[in-house]
Amino acid sequence: MADVEPGSPGRAGGLRRNGVSITDVAKAAGVSTQTVSRVANGHASVTPSTRENVQRAMRQLGYRPNSAARALRNGQFRTIGVILFRPTATGKTTTVEAITAYAAKAGYAITLIPIDVPTQDNMMGAFTRMDELAVDAVIVFIETELLDTAIVQLPPGVHIVVVDSDAADRYRVIDSDQGGGTRSAVEHLLELGHETVWHVTGLRTSYASRRRTQAWRDALEAAGRPVPPPVEGDWSAASGYAAGQALADRPDCTAVFAANDQMALGLLRAFGERGRAVPDEISVVGFDDIPDAAYFIPPLTTVHQDFAEVGRRSAQEVLRLIQDHATPRLGTDIVPTRLIIRNSTAPPSRIR
Amino acid sequence: MADVEPGSPGRAGGLRRNGVSITDVAKAAGVSTQTVSRVANGHASVTPSTRENVQRAMRQLGYRPNSAARALRNGQFRTIGVILFRPTATGKTTTVEAITAYAAKAGYAITLIPIDVPTQDNMMGAFTRMDELAVDAVIVFIETELLDTAIVQLPPGVHIVVVDSDAADRYRVIDSDQGGGTRSAVEHLLELGHETVWHVTGLRTSYASRRRTQAWRDALEAAGRPVPPPVEGDWSAASGYAAGQALADRPDCTAVFAANDQMALGLLRAFGERGRAVPDEISVVGFDDIPDAAYFIPPLTTVHQDFAEVGRRSAQEVLRLIQDHATPRLGTDIVPTRLIIRNSTAPPSRIR
DNA sequence: CCGCCAGATGTTGACGTCAACATCGCCCCA
DNA sequence: TGGGGCGATGTTGACGTCAACATCTGGCGG
């Protein structure tokens, strides 16, 4: 059998990605490898003619620095790991994109580690893999309880920033203003004249969900209003639809705050089917402000989150940690949210 | 200031990610590095007691293999690069997640390279970075025209698989069955009794969009129906809404095929506002079958795409190329689509 | 004209891992 | 009881890069 393909130079098995190493360039240019290295890294003290010479050789041979060797030499990988759950909720994608874009500008790459089910085992696995992987820092989208035990797995040198969590006492956390956003939604409905506001929660295991539910309750209590039992959802439009079917039968329910826009969509359809007109008979507010929300029927009043800004700040923080070799500062960096008022909210009808 | 933290061993500057190397473990266990390597890699011919011994040392010291060194040694990075545009369209996220999950199972990581604007310059930049990065293969979500000139930048050893493109003559392409899906949508509407089907296109620069428009035209012509002028959209609900406002005024328009679900959402709202009842007066079909589509008002008839399957197959193909050291096979691997009939389509009303 | 200095270039070794080869010790059989 | 053989373990070197140090060259001042 043909052990060595003709024309495939280098080792058998074609292991080498690119046969051209610094040594080859050095040979071709008639200089030492060190000089080539200096040219490649833009160091001073190389004669223009030599530089020219080396660069020509590089171009001719198609030289690319080998990043593995570099990483080995420098102890840095110029890579940031991102751990997140699947299926990825609406905005996270945007956040991840922003992280990627920001990191790319600084010459860092992003490595994705998805976790299917947020069990501790899987978490540990993810961190272990992250660690085996070449990563200088990690950005985690994760639930706190799981974080705690898993985190010990991470080697000391790796920096961590957490998104969407309440682990601010131990890590640097970046998050949208869940509390403020929720409060503005509830207060908006109260100001319209609604007696109280019902609530469809997100997935119980989600921090963001719990945070929103908590803030909803707080806002109601602060206004001295009764707190109706929250209806449990799971972020999906289907669960919002189910919640809507339950809520539609209650004449005392005139305003609903859904923990995200998809569930609000489900509510809209359920109320529509039951003949409860939105917003005339019943008001609905969502959370997230997904692009489609403006085209729901009716256009959805919702809390806008700046997902991209969350990503940008996470990347920025992580880069700061890596580059300044800084100590992590704890606490939460809160990205503002704002209420976008569209047509799904109105004063309660007097008819009742 | 504290230049060196007490208790932070190793080099100044904290370069080492993790002070523990194979050598340290070897020393601690009183064996050679090679034995440690053998244990780490699960090789046979290590006495159980020795293995136990080494494993204990590993655990105690918190040893993690250094992937840079491994990559250098093996000439493989166990990483797959994914190049894609921002902002990411609906399903791509799902596809990328599937790729990541599949690759993870094989012990491969995913590195993301986003491109903001699909210019040739940016493309070249992405490939160059991809190349400097440690990547064994690349999966590209990209427009063909741009691909051609940029591709030369890639070093010979790196494998490529293309998603969502028509470059099947030069690369391995994985794609949803755009043509079949579109045809089934158009035929469904025709069978319901509509004279013809109008069309709202996606972004003109998108291959998927062009492919769908083409298939729509073909299906109409094959049935001997008149081909109305396509209305140009840009994938967004806003553009669908605008298109809907234009179409609502035409009494001869009784059926519309939108190139994606968001635009269909926009159509639904526009028609609703103009008092053109869907589906009684006018039928709407989308493409993608996003999770929300079932909760639109009315629930949307649409073409289901299996985004995850596309991802899985891409990853599978790329892994095959890497591991079997195989030659790329050209041609397109088509993932089936299927029409999901909900309530946004009905026979044309006789009233007219 | 000699020697010193500075700038350009070369040499060496180390980063961590692992394949290939070398060696060591023990068991088993003649 | 001695030798062959095999399994367990050790030693060496190389992957590509680059910092640190070594060396070499030429110019310039004394």
Coordinates of C-alpha atoms in Angstrom, one line a residue, chain B:
Chain B
M1 CA 2.8 46.7 44.5
A2 CA 2.8 43.0 44.7
D3 CA 4.5 41.9 41.5
V4 CA 4.4 38.3 42.4
E5 CA 1.5 36.9 44.3
P6 CA 2.7 34.7 47.0
G7 CA 1.5 31.2 46.3
S8 CA 1.6 31.8 42.6
P9 CA 4.4 29.5 41.5
G10 CA 5.9 29.3 38.1
R11 CA 7.1 32.0 35.9
A12 CA 6.6 35.7 36.5
G13 CA 3.8 37.2 34.5
G14 CA 1.7 34.2 35.2
L15 CA 2.2 32.8 31.8
R16 CA 1.7 29.3 32.6
R17 CA -1.9 28.4 32.7
N18 CA -1.3 25.5 34.9
G19 CA 2.0 24.8 36.5
V20 CA 1.5 21.1 36.4
S21 CA 3.2 19.3 33.6
I22 CA 3.7 15.7 32.8
T23 CA 7.2 16.1 34.3
D24 CA 5.8 17.2 37.6
V25 CA 3.5 14.2 37.7
A26 CA 6.3 11.9 36.8
K27 CA 8.5 13.2 39.6
A28 CA 5.7 13.0 42.1
A29 CA 4.9 9.4 41.1
G30 CA 8.5 8.4 40.8
V31 CA 8.2 7.3 37.2
S32 CA 9.3 8.5 33.9
T33 CA 7.3 11.1 31.9
Q34 CA 6.6 8.4 29.3
T35 CA 4.8 6.3 31.8
V36 CA 2.7 9.2 32.8
S37 CA 1.9 9.8 29.1
R38 CA 1.0 6.2 28.8
V39 CA -1.4 6.4 31.7
A40 CA -2.9 9.6 30.4
N41 CA -3.6 8.1 27.1
G42 CA -4.9 4.9 28.3
H43 CA -2.2 2.8 26.7
A44 CA -1.9 -0.8 27.7
S45 CA 1.2 -2.3 29.2
V46 CA 1.2 -0.3 32.4
T47 CA 1.1 -2.3 35.6
P48 CA -2.2 -1.6 37.5
S49 CA -0.2 -0.5 40.6
T50 CA 1.8 1.9 38.6
R51 CA -1.2 3.2 36.9
E52 CA -2.9 3.7 40.2
N53 CA 0.1 5.5 41.5
V54 CA 0.3 7.8 38.6
Q55 CA -3.3 8.6 38.6
R56 CA -3.1 9.5 42.2
A57 CA -0.3 11.9 41.5
M58 CA -2.3 13.4 38.6
R59 CA -5.3 13.9 40.8
Q60 CA -3.3 15.4 43.6
L61 CA -1.4 17.8 41.4
G62 CA -4.4 18.6 39.3
Y63 CA -2.7 17.6 36.1
R64 CA -4.2 18.6 32.8
P65 CA -2.6 17.7 29.5
N66 CA -1.4 20.8 27.7
S67 CA -3.3 20.8 24.4
A68 CA -0.8 23.2 22.7
A69 CA 2.0 20.7 23.3
R70 CA -0.3 17.9 22.1
A71 CA -1.2 19.8 19.0
L72 CA 2.4 20.6 18.3
R73 CA 3.3 17.0 18.7
N74 CA 0.5 15.5 16.7
G75 CA 0.1 18.2 14.1
Q76 CA -3.6 18.2 14.8
F77 CA -5.6 20.7 16.7
R78 CA -8.9 18.8 17.2
T79 CA -10.7 22.0 16.3
I80 CA -13.1 22.9 13.5
G81 CA -13.5 26.4 12.4
V82 CA -16.9 27.8 11.5
I83 CA -17.1 30.9 9.4
L84 CA -20.5 32.6 9.3
F85 CA -22.1 35.9 8.8
R86 CA -23.6 38.2 11.3
P87 CA -26.4 38.8 11.9
T88 CA -27.1 35.2 12.0
A89 CA -30.3 34.1 10.4
T90 CA -32.9 32.1 12.2
G91 CA -31.8 28.5 11.7
K92 CA -28.1 28.9 11.5
T93 CA -27.8 29.0 15.2
T94 CA -29.4 25.7 15.4
T95 CA -27.1 24.3 12.8
V96 CA -24.0 25.6 14.5
E97 CA -25.2 24.1 17.8
A98 CA -25.7 20.8 16.1
I99 CA -22.2 21.0 14.6
T100 CA -20.8 21.8 18.0
A101 CA -22.6 19.0 19.7
Y102 CA -21.6 16.5 17.2
A103 CA -18.0 17.6 17.1
A104 CA -17.8 17.6 20.9
K105 CA -18.7 14.0 20.9
A106 CA -15.7 13.3 18.8
G107 CA -13.6 15.4 21.0
Y108 CA -13.4 18.3 18.7
A109 CA -14.0 21.9 19.6
I110 CA -15.5 24.6 17.5
T111 CA -14.0 27.9 16.8
L112 CA -16.2 30.7 15.5
I113 CA -15.2 33.3 13.1
P114 CA -17.9 35.9 12.4
I115 CA -17.9 38.1 9.4
D116 CA -19.8 41.4 9.7
V117 CA -20.2 42.3 6.1
P118 CA -19.6 39.7 3.4
T119 CA -17.1 41.7 1.4
Q120 CA -14.2 39.9 -0.2
D121 CA -11.8 41.7 2.1
N122 CA -13.5 40.5 5.2
M123 CA -13.7 37.0 3.8
M124 CA -10.0 36.9 3.1
G125 CA -9.4 38.2 6.6
A126 CA -11.5 35.5 8.1
F127 CA -9.7 32.8 6.2
T128 CA -6.4 34.2 7.1
R129 CA -7.3 34.3 10.7
M130 CA -8.8 30.8 10.5
D131 CA -5.5 29.7 9.2
E132 CA -3.4 31.3 11.8
L133 CA -5.7 29.8 14.2
A134 CA -5.4 26.2 15.0
V135 CA -7.9 24.5 12.9
D136 CA -8.1 21.1 11.2
A137 CA -11.1 21.9 9.0
V138 CA -13.5 24.6 8.2
I139 CA -17.2 24.7 7.7
V140 CA -18.3 27.7 5.8
F141 CA -21.7 29.4 5.7
I142 CA -21.1 31.6 2.8
E143 CA -21.9 33.1 -0.6
T144 CA -20.1 31.4 -3.4
E145 CA -18.8 34.4 -5.3
L146 CA -16.8 35.5 -2.2
L147 CA -15.7 32.0 -1.5
D148 CA -13.8 31.5 -4.7
T149 CA -11.2 34.2 -4.4
A150 CA -10.8 33.8 -0.7
I151 CA -10.3 30.1 -0.7
V152 CA -6.9 30.2 -2.1
Q153 CA -5.8 31.6 1.2
L154 CA -6.4 28.3 3.0
P155 CA -3.4 26.1 3.4
P156 CA -3.6 22.8 1.5
G157 CA -4.1 20.5 4.5
V158 CA -7.3 22.1 5.7
H159 CA -10.6 20.5 4.8
I160 CA -13.6 22.4 3.8
V161 CA -17.3 21.8 3.8
V162 CA -19.7 24.4 2.6
V163 CA -23.3 25.0 3.9
D164 CA -26.0 26.9 2.1
S165 CA -24.3 27.4 -1.2
D166 CA -24.1 26.2 -4.7
A167 CA -20.4 25.5 -4.9
A168 CA -21.0 21.8 -5.3
D169 CA -18.6 21.6 -8.2
R170 CA -15.7 22.6 -6.1
Y171 CA -16.6 21.7 -2.6
R172 CA -18.7 19.4 -0.5
V173 CA -21.9 21.1 0.1
I174 CA -24.6 20.4 2.7
D175 CA -27.9 22.1 2.2
S176 CA -31.6 21.8 2.9
D177 CA -33.8 20.9 0.0
Q178 CA -34.7 24.5 -0.9
G179 CA -36.1 23.5 -4.2
G180 CA -38.3 20.7 -3.0
G181 CA -39.5 22.6 -0.1
T182 CA -40.5 25.6 -2.2
R183 CA -42.1 23.3 -4.8
S184 CA -44.3 21.6 -2.1
A185 CA -45.4 25.0 -0.8
V186 CA -46.3 26.3 -4.3
E187 CA -48.0 23.1 -5.3
H188 CA -50.0 23.0 -2.0
L189 CA -51.4 26.5 -2.8
L190 CA -52.1 25.6 -6.4
E191 CA -53.9 22.4 -5.3
L192 CA -56.1 24.5 -3.0
G193 CA -57.3 26.2 -6.1
H194 CA -55.3 29.4 -6.2
E195 CA -54.7 30.8 -9.7
T196 CA -51.1 31.6 -8.9
V197 CA -48.8 32.3 -6.0
W198 CA -47.1 35.6 -5.1
H199 CA -43.7 35.6 -3.6
V200 CA -41.8 37.7 -1.1
T201 CA -38.1 37.1 -1.5
G202 CA -35.3 37.1 1.1
L203 CA -32.2 39.1 0.9
R204 CA -31.0 39.3 -2.6
T205 CA -27.4 38.4 -1.8
S206 CA -28.4 35.2 -0.1
Y207 CA -28.1 32.0 -2.0
A208 CA -31.0 30.4 -0.2
S209 CA -33.1 33.3 -1.2
R210 CA -32.2 33.1 -4.8
R211 CA -32.7 29.4 -4.8
R212 CA -36.2 29.7 -3.3
T213 CA -37.2 32.4 -5.8
Q214 CA -36.0 30.3 -8.6
A215 CA -37.8 27.2 -7.5
W216 CA -41.0 29.3 -7.0
R217 CA -40.8 30.5 -10.5
D218 CA -40.1 27.0 -11.9
A219 CA -43.0 25.5 -10.0
L220 CA -45.4 28.1 -11.4
E221 CA -44.1 27.7 -14.9
A222 CA -44.3 23.9 -14.7
A223 CA -48.0 24.3 -13.8
G224 CA -48.5 26.8 -16.6
R225 CA -49.5 29.6 -14.3
P226 CA -48.7 33.2 -14.6
V227 CA -45.6 34.4 -12.6
P228 CA -46.3 37.6 -10.8
P229 CA -43.4 39.9 -10.1
P230 CA -41.6 38.9 -6.9
V231 CA -41.7 41.4 -4.0
E232 CA -38.3 42.0 -2.6
G233 CA -37.8 41.5 1.2
D234 CA -34.7 41.1 3.4
W235 CA -35.8 38.3 5.7
S236 CA -37.1 40.7 8.4
A237 CA -40.6 40.8 9.7
A238 CA -40.5 44.5 8.9
S239 CA -39.9 43.8 5.2
G240 CA -42.7 41.2 5.2
Y241 CA -45.0 43.8 6.7
A242 CA -44.1 46.3 4.0
A243 CA -44.6 43.7 1.3
G244 CA -48.0 42.8 2.8
Q245 CA -49.1 46.4 2.7
A246 CA -48.3 46.5 -1.0
L247 CA -49.9 43.1 -1.7
A248 CA -53.1 43.7 0.4
D249 CA -54.3 46.2 -2.2
R250 CA -54.3 43.7 -5.0
P251 CA -57.5 41.7 -5.1
D252 CA -55.9 39.3 -7.5
C253 CA -53.4 38.2 -4.9
T254 CA -54.9 35.3 -3.0
A255 CA -51.8 33.3 -2.0
V256 CA -48.4 34.4 -1.0
F257 CA -45.2 32.4 -0.4
A258 CA -42.8 34.2 1.9
A259 CA -39.1 33.1 1.8
N260 CA -39.1 32.8 5.5
D261 CA -41.3 32.7 8.6
Q262 CA -40.5 36.2 9.9
M263 CA -41.6 37.8 6.7
A264 CA -44.7 35.6 6.8
L265 CA -45.3 37.1 10.2
G266 CA -45.1 40.6 8.8
L267 CA -47.5 39.6 6.0
L268 CA -50.0 38.2 8.6
R269 CA -50.0 41.5 10.5
A270 CA -50.3 43.6 7.3
F271 CA -53.2 41.6 6.0
G272 CA -54.8 41.6 9.4
E273 CA -54.6 45.4 9.6
R274 CA -56.0 45.8 6.1
G275 CA -58.9 43.5 6.9
R276 CA -57.9 40.8 4.5
A277 CA -58.6 37.7 6.5
V278 CA -56.0 34.9 6.5
P279 CA -56.7 32.2 5.3
D280 CA -60.3 33.0 4.2
E281 CA -59.4 35.8 1.8
I282 CA -55.7 35.2 1.4
S283 CA -53.3 32.3 2.1
V284 CA -49.8 32.6 3.4
V285 CA -47.0 30.1 3.5
G286 CA -43.6 30.6 5.1
F287 CA -40.3 28.8 5.1
D288 CA -38.2 27.5 8.1
D289 CA -40.8 26.4 10.6
I290 CA -39.4 28.4 13.5
P291 CA -40.8 27.2 16.8
D292 CA -43.0 30.3 17.0
A293 CA -44.7 29.6 13.7
A294 CA -47.2 27.3 15.2
Y295 CA -48.4 30.2 17.5
F296 CA -48.7 32.9 14.9
I297 CA -52.2 34.2 14.3
P298 CA -53.3 32.1 12.5
P299 CA -50.8 29.3 12.9
L300 CA -48.5 29.3 9.9
T301 CA -48.4 26.8 7.1
T302 CA -44.7 26.6 6.4
V303 CA -41.8 24.5 5.0
H304 CA -40.0 22.7 7.8
Q305 CA -36.2 22.7 7.6
D306 CA -34.1 20.3 9.7
F307 CA -31.4 22.8 10.7
A308 CA -29.9 20.4 13.2
E309 CA -29.6 17.7 10.6
V310 CA -27.7 20.0 8.4
G311 CA -25.3 20.7 11.2
R312 CA -24.9 17.1 12.0
R313 CA -24.1 16.1 8.5
S314 CA -21.7 18.9 8.1
A315 CA -19.8 17.9 11.2
Q316 CA -19.9 14.3 10.2
E317 CA -18.5 15.0 6.8
V318 CA -15.8 17.2 8.1
L319 CA -14.8 14.7 10.7
R320 CA -14.7 12.0 8.1
L321 CA -12.3 14.1 6.0
I322 CA -10.0 14.7 8.9
Q323 CA -10.0 11.3 10.4
D324 CA -10.0 9.1 7.3
H325 CA -7.5 11.5 5.8
A326 CA -9.9 11.3 2.9
T327 CA -10.3 13.2 -0.3
P328 CA -13.3 15.5 -0.3
R329 CA -16.1 14.2 -2.4
L330 CA -17.9 16.9 -4.3
G331 CA -21.5 17.4 -4.8
T332 CA -24.4 18.3 -2.6
D333 CA -25.8 16.4 0.3
I334 CA -29.5 17.4 0.5
V335 CA -31.4 17.3 3.7
P336 CA -35.1 16.9 3.1
T337 CA -37.6 19.5 4.0
R338 CA -41.3 19.0 4.4
L339 CA -44.4 21.1 4.3
I340 CA -46.2 21.6 7.5
I341 CA -49.9 22.5 6.9
R342 CA -51.4 24.7 9.6
N343 CA -54.2 27.3 9.4
S344 CA -52.8 30.0 7.2
T345 CA -53.8 28.3 4.0
A346 CA -57.2 27.6 2.5
P347 CA -59.0 27.5 -0.9
P348 CA -59.5 31.0 -2.3
S349 CA -62.8 32.5 -1.3
R350 CA -65.5 32.5 -4.0
I351 CA -66.6 36.0 -3.0
R352 CA -63.7 37.9 -4.5

